[in-house]
Coordinates of C-alpha atoms in Angstrom, one line a residue:
X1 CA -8.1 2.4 1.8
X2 CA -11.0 2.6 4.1
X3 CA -11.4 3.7 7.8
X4 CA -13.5 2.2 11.0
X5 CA -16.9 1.7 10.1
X6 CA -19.0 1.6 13.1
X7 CA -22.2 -0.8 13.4
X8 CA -25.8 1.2 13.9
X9 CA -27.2 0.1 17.3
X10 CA -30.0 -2.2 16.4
X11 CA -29.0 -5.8 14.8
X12 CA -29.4 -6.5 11.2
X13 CA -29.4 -2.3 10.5
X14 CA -26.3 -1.7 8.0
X15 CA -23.2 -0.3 8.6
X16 CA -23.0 3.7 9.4
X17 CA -20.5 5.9 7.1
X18 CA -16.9 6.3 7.8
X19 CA -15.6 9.8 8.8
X20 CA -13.7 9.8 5.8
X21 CA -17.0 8.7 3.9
X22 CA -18.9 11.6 5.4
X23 CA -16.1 14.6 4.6
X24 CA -15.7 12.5 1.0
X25 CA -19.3 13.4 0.4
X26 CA -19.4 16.9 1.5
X27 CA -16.7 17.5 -2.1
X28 CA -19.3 15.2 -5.0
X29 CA -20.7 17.1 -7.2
X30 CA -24.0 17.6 -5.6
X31 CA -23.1 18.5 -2.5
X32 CA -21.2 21.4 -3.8
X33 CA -23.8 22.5 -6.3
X34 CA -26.3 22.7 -3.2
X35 CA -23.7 24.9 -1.1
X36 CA -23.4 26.7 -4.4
X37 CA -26.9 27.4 -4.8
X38 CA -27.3 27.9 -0.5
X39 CA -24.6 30.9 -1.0
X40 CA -26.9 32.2 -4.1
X41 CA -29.8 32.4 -1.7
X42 CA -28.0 33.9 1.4
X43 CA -27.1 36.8 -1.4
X44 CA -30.4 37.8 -2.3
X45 CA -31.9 37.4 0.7
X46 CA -28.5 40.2 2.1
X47 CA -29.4 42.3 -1.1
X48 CA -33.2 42.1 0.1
X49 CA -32.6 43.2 3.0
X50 CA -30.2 46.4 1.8
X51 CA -33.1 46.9 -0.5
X52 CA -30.6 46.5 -3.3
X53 CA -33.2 43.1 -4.6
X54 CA -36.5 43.0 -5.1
X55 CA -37.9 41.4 -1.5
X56 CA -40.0 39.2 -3.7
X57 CA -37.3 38.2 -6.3
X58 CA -35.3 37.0 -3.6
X59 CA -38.2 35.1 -1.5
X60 CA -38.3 33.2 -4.8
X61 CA -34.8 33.2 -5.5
X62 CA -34.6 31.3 -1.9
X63 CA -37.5 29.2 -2.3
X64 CA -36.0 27.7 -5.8
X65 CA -32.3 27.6 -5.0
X66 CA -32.5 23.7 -4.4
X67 CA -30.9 21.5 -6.4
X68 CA -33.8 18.9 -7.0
X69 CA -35.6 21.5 -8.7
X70 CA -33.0 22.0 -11.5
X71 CA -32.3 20.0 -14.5
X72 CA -29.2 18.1 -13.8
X73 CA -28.4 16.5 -16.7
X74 CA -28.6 20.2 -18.5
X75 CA -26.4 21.6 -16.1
X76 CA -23.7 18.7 -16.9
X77 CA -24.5 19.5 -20.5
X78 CA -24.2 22.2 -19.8
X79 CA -20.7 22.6 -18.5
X80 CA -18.9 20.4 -21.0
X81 CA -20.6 23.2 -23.5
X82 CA -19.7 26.7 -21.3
X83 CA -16.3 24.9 -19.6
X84 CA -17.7 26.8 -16.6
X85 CA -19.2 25.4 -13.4
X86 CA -21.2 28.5 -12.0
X87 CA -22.7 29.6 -15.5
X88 CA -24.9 26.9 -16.0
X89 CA -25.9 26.7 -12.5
X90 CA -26.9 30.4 -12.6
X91 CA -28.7 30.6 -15.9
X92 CA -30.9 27.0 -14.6
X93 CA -31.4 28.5 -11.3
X94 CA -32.8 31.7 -13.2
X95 CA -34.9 29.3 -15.9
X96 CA -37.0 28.0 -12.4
X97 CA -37.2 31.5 -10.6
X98 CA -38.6 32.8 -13.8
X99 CA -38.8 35.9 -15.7
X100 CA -39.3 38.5 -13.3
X101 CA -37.2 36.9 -10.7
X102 CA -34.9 35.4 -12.7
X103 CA -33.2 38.6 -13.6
X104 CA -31.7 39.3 -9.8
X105 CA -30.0 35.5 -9.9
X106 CA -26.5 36.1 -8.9
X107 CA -26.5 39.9 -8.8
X108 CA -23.0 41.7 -8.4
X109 CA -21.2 38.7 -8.0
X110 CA -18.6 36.7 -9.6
X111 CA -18.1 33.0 -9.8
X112 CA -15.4 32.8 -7.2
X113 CA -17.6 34.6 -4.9
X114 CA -19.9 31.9 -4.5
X115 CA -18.1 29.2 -5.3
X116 CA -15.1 29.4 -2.6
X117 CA -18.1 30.5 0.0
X118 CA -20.1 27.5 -0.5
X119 CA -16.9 25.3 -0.9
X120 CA -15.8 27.2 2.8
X121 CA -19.2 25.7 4.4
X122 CA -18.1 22.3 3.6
X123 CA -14.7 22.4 4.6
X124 CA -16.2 23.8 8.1
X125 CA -18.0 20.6 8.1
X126 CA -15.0 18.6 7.0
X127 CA -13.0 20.3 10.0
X128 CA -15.7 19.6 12.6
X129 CA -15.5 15.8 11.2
X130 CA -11.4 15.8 11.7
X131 CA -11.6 17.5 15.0
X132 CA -14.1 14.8 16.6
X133 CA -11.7 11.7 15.3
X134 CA -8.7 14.2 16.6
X135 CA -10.3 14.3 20.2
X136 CA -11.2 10.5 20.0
X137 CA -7.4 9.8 19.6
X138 CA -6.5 12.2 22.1
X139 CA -8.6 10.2 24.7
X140 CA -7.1 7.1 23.9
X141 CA -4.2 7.7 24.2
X142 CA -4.5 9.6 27.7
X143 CA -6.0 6.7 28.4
X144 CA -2.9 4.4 27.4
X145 CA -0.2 7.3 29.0
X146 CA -2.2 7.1 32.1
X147 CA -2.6 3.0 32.0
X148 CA 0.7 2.1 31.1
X149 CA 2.4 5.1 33.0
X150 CA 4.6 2.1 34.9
X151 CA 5.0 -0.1 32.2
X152 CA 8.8 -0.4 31.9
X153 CA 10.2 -0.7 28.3
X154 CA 13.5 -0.5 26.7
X155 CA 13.5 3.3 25.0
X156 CA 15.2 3.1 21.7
X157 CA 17.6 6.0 20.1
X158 CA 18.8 5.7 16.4
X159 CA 17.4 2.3 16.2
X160 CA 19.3 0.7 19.5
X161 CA 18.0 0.1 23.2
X162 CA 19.3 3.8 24.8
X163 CA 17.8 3.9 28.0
X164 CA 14.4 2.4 30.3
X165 CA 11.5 4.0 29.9
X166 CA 7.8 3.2 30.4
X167 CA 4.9 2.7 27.8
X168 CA 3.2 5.4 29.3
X169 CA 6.3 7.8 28.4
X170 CA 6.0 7.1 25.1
X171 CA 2.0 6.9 24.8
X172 CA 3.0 10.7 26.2
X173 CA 4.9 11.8 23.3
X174 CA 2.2 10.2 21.0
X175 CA 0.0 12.8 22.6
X176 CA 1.5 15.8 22.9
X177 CA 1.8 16.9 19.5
X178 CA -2.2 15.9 19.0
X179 CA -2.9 17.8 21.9
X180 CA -0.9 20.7 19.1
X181 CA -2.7 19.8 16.4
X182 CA -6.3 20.0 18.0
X183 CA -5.1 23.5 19.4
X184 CA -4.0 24.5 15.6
X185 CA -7.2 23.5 14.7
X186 CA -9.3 25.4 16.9
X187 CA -6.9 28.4 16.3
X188 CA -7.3 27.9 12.4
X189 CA -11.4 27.8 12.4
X190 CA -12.2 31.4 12.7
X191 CA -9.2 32.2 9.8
X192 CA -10.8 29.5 7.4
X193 CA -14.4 30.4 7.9
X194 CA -14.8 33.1 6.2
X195 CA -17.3 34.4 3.5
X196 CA -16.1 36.6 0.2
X197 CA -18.7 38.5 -1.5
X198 CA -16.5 41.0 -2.9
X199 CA -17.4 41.3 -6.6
X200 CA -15.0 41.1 -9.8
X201 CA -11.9 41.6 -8.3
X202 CA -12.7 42.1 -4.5
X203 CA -13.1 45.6 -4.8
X204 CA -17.0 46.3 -3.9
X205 CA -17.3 47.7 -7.2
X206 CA -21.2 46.8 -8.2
X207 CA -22.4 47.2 -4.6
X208 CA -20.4 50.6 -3.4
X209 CA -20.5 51.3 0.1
X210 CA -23.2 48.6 0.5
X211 CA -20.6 46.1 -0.2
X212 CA -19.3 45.2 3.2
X213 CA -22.9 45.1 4.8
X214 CA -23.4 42.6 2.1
X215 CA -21.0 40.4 2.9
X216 CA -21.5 40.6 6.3
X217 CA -25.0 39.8 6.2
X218 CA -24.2 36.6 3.7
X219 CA -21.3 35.9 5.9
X220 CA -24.2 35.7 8.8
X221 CA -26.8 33.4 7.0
X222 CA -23.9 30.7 6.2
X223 CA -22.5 30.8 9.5
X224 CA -19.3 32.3 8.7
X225 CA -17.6 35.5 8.9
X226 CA -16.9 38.2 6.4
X227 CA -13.3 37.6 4.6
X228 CA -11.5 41.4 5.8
X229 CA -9.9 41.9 2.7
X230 CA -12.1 39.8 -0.1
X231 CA -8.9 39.7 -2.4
X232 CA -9.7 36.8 -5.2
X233 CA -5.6 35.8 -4.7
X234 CA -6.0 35.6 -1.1
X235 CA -5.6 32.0 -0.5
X236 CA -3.2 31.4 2.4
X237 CA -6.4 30.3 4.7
X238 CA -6.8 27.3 2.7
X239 CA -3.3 26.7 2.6
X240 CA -3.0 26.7 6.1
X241 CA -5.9 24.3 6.5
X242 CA -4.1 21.9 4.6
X243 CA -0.5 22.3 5.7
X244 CA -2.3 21.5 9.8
X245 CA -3.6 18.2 8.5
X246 CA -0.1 17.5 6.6
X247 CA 1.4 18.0 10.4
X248 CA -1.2 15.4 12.1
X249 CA -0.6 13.2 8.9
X250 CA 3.2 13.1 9.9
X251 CA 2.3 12.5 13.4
X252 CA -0.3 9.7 12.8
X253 CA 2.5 7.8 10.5
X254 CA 4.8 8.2 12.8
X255 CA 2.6 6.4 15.5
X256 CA 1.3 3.8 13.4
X257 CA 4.6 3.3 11.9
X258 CA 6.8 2.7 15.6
X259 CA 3.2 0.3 16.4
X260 CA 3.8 -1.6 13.5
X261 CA 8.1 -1.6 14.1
X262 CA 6.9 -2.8 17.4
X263 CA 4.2 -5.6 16.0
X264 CA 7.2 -7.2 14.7
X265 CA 8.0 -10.9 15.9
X266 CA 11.6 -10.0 17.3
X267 CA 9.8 -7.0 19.6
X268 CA 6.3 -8.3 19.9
X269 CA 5.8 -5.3 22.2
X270 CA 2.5 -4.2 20.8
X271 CA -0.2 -5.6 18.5
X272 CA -3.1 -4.4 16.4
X273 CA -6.8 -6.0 17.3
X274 CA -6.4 -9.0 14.5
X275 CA -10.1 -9.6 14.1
X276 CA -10.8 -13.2 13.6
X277 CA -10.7 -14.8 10.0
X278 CA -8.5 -12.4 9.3
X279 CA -5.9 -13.6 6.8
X280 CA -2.3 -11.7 6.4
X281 CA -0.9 -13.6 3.7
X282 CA -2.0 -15.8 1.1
X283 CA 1.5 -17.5 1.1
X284 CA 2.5 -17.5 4.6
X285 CA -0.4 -18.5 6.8
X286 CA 1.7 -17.5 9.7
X287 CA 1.3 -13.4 9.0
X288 CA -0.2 -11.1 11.2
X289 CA 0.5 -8.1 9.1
X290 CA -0.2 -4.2 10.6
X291 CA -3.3 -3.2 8.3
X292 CA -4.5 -0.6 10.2
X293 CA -1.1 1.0 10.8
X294 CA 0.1 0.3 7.0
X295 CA -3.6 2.3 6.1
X296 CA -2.3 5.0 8.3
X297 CA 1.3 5.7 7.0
X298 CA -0.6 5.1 3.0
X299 CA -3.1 7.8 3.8
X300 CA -1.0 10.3 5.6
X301 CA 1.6 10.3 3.0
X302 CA -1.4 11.2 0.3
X303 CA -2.1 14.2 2.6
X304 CA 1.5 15.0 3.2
X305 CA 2.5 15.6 -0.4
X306 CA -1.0 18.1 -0.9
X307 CA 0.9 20.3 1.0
X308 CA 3.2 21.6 -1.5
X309 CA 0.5 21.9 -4.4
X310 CA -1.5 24.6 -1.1
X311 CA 1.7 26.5 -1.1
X312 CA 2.4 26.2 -4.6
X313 CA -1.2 27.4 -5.1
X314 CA -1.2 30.3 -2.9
X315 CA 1.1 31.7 -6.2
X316 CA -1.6 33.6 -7.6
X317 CA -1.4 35.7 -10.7
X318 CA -2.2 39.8 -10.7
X319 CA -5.8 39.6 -8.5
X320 CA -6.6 35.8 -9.1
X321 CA -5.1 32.6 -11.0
X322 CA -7.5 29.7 -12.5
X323 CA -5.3 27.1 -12.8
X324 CA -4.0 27.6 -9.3
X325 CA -7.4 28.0 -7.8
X326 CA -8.1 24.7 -9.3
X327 CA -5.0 23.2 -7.7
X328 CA -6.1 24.7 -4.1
X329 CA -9.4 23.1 -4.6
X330 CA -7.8 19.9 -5.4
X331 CA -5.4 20.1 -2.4
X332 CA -7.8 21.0 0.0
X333 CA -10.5 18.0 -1.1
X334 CA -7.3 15.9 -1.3
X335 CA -6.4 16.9 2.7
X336 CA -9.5 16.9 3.8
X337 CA -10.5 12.9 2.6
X338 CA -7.3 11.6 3.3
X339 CA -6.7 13.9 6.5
X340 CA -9.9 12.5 7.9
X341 CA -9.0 8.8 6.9
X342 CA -5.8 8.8 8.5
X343 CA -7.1 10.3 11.9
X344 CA -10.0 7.6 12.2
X345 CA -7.7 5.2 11.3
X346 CA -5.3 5.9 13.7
X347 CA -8.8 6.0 16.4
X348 CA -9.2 2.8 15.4
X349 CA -5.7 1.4 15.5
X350 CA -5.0 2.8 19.3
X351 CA -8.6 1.8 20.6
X352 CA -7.8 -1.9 19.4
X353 CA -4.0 -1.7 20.1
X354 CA -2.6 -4.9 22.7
X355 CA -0.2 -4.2 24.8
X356 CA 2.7 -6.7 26.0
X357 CA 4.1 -5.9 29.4
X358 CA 6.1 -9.3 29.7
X359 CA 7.5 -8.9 26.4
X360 CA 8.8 -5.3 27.4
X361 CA 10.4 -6.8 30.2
X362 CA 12.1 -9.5 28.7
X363 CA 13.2 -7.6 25.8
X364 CA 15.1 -4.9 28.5
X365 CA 16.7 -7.7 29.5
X366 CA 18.4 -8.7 25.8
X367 CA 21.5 -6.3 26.8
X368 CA 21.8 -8.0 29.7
X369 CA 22.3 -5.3 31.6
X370 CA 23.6 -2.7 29.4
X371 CA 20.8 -0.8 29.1
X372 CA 21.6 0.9 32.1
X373 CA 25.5 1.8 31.3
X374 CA 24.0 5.3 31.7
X375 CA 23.0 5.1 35.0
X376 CA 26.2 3.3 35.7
X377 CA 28.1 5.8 34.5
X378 CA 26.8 8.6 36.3
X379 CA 27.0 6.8 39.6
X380 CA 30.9 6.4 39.3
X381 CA 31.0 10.3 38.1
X382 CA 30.2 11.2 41.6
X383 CA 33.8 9.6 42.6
X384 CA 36.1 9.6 39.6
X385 CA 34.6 12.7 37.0
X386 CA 32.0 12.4 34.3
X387 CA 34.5 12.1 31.4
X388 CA 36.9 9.6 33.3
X389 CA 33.4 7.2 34.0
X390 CA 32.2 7.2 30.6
X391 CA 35.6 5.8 29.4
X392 CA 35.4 3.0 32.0
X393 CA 32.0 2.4 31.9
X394 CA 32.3 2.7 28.3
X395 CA 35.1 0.2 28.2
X396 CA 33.1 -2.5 30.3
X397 CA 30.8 -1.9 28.0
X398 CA 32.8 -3.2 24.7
X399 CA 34.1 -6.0 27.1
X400 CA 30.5 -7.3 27.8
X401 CA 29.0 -7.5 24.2
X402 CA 32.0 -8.2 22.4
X403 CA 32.9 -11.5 24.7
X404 CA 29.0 -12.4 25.4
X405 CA 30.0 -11.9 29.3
X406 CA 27.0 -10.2 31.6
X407 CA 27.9 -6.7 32.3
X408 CA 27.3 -7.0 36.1
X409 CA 30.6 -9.9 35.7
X410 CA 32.7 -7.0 33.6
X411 CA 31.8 -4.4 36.2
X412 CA 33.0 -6.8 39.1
X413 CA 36.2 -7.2 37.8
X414 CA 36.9 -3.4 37.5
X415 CA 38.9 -2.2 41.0
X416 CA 38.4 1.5 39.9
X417 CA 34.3 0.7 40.4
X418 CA 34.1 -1.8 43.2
X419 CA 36.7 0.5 45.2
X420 CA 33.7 2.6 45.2
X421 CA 30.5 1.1 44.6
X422 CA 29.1 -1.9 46.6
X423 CA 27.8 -5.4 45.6
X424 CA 24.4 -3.8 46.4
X425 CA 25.0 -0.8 44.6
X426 CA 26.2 -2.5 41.5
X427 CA 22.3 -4.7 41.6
X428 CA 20.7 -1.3 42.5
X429 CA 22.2 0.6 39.4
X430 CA 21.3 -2.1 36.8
X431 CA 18.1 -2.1 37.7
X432 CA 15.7 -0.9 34.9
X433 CA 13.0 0.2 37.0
X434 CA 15.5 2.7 38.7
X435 CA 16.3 4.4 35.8
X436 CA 12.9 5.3 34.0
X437 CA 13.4 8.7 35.3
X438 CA 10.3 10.8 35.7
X439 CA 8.5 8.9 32.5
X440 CA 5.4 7.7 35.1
X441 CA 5.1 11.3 36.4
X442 CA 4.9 12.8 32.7
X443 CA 3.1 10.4 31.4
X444 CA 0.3 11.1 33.8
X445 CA 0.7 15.0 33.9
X446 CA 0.2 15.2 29.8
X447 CA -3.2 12.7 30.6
X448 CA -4.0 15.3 33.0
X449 CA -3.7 18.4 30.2
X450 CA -5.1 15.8 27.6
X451 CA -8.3 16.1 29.9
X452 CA -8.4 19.9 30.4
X453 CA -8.1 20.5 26.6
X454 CA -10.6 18.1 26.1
X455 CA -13.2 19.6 29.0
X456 CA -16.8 20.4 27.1
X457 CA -15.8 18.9 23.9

């Protein structure tokens, strides 16, 4: 499944990267090698500076801890041979400092140390990616709450027409959990951000009361911020991260999913941008299917069920676990790509998404009147009690969809209503416009906090 790919400005040029491609990229191999080798440089250059390294070992240490200058192919070797990751990397990373320098490579830390830092930088980067397709979703659909704050539609409980509402309304309860989610996310930056330079087991040990300066001053260089407690178990950050992105999966699906309910011939409320050539069948020519949203509900149910391997993860074992640090990494790489995907593709589906106002009018008018029982009903509880006007509104009710007869005739007939409701009345109370409630006035006060979450972003 892919997401929106967006054409580069000038003709002919090919197409840029999807968001997912870009946070996809940020998890090969390379890319975490380089982060890998980044954190091995921000260490010496903190020991350098605590006098704890040679200042020259680690101005070489820095000046040779890019990946193009090691052997790749012997570090794959490398690793099938050790069954380590970090190993290899350190000992090829000492081969090109040399002798001299070569000795201070990776001094008084442990594998985890770098390799959750550097894997930390590109999650950052994989956040900033899902926050930017997060905001573009948020505008749109302000943008549709405040648009279609008036458009009336049939609201729809437990699968049947309940009560009017507008587009706008529901365009409103689209956003409001996003506007959540974005919030969650902002919360959950400075918690996931953080740098762990503790040694062995977390304790300090090799670098004493220099420890926390050192992890501070790596925790600078990467743009993070020193973990408080660098426990090697202490995992529940990450887990976090991905149980967020599991919560704006569900929300995505549930979007796309009602847009492609509502795609269907017998609403015909709302449509996905077909683009043309497009073919939805290769037996029935006929077929407009919902790609987009079916892309959405497929990739938020891969990030949904990551969520239990985080949690399960965060199990660790005396002061760390292997096999469920493996399963974090795979969860959070998991959440991330698929997070991303589902977000941009839910961008995409609500920038292109058409709109039907005629057909939501016509299809509040199936019930032929019905939809407004509830209104009905609490008009005649003024005169006769609540429970007394459900019963004979109720009853009216049964009369008009089990015979086929309008409900305005059933009402008519009904002495204990038209002793106290008028002709005029009756017309007035069936109306769907008269019943939408405040949906108009909500729709365009979440637009309005849409916009002041969204102010310098």
């Amino acid at each position: 499944m892919t997401d929106t790919r967006q054409l580069n400005s000038a003709p002919g040029m090919p197409l840029t990267k999807t968001a997912a491609d870009q946070v996809r990229d940020l998890f090969t191999k390379q890319s975490r090698r380089q982060r890998w080798l980044d954190v091995e440089a921000a260490l010496a250059k903190a020991e350098a500076r605590l006098g704890i390294v040679p200042e020259d070992a680690a101005r070489t240490i820095v000046q040779c801890a890019r990946l193009e200058l090691l052997d790749e192919p012997e570090l794959d070797a490398q690793e099938r041979v050790t069954g380590h990751v970090m190993v290899p990397l350190i000992r090829e990373l000492s081969r090109v400092t040399g002798p001299e320098a070569g000795g201070w490579v990776h001094w008084g830390a442990t594998t985890q140390n770098i390799q959750q830092t550097g894997d930390t930088v590109g999650i950052i980067k994989a956040l900033d990616v899902v926050q930017a397709q997060t905001v573009r979703v948020i505008r749109t659909l302000a943008d549709l709450a405040r648009t279609h704050a008036d458009t009336l539609m049939a609201g729809r409980t437990h699968w049947q027409q309940a009560v009017p509402i507008t587009f706008g309304y529901k365009a409103a309860c689209w956003l409001d959990p996003m506007l959540r989610h974005l919030t969650r996310l902002d919360e959950l930056r400075p918690r996931l951000g953080v740098s762990m330079t503790g040694g062995a087991a977390g304790t300090f040990a090799t670098f004493g009361e220099l420890g926390p300066k050192v992890q501070e001053l790596v925790a600078q260089e990467l743009g993070l911020v020193p973990m408080p407690v660098p426990g090697r178990g202490i995992v529940d950050h990450f887990a976090e991260f991905v149980s967020v992105l599991a919560l704006m999966a569900a929300t995505s699906s549930q979007i796309a999913g009602e847009v492609s309910r509502l795609m269907a011939i017998e609403f015909g409320e709302l449509s996905e941008e077909i683009p043309p050539g497009d073919i939805g069948s290769s037996t029935m020519p006929q077929k407009r299917n919902p790609k987009l949203s079916g892309g959405v509900v497929t990739s938020a149910a891969i990030v949904q069920a990551a969520a239990p391997m985080a949690l399960e993860a965060m199990i660790q074992s005396h002061e760390v676990d292997g096999a469920r640090s493996a399963l974090m990494d795979h969860a959070v790489m998991t959440a991330a790509v698929h997070g991303t995907e589902t977000v941009s593709l839910l961008g995409e589906l609500l920038e292109g998404l058409h709109v039907f106002p005629e057909k939501m009018k016509d299809n509040l008018a199936l019930t032929h009147g019905l939809i407004s029982a509830e209104a009905m009903m609490m008009s005649l509880a003024g005169f006769v009690g609540r429970q007394a006007a459900h019963d004979i509104v109720h009853h009216a009710a049964t009369e008009a969809v089990t015979t086929g007869t309008d409900f305005l005739e059933v009402l008519r007939k009904d002495t204990r209503i038209t002793a106290v409701l008028s002709e005029d009345e009756l017309g007035q109370l069936l109306d769907p416009a008269r019943h939408a409630g405040l949906s108009a006035q909500v729709a365009h006060e979440t637009a309005a906090r849409a916009e002041r979450l969204l102010v310098g972003r």
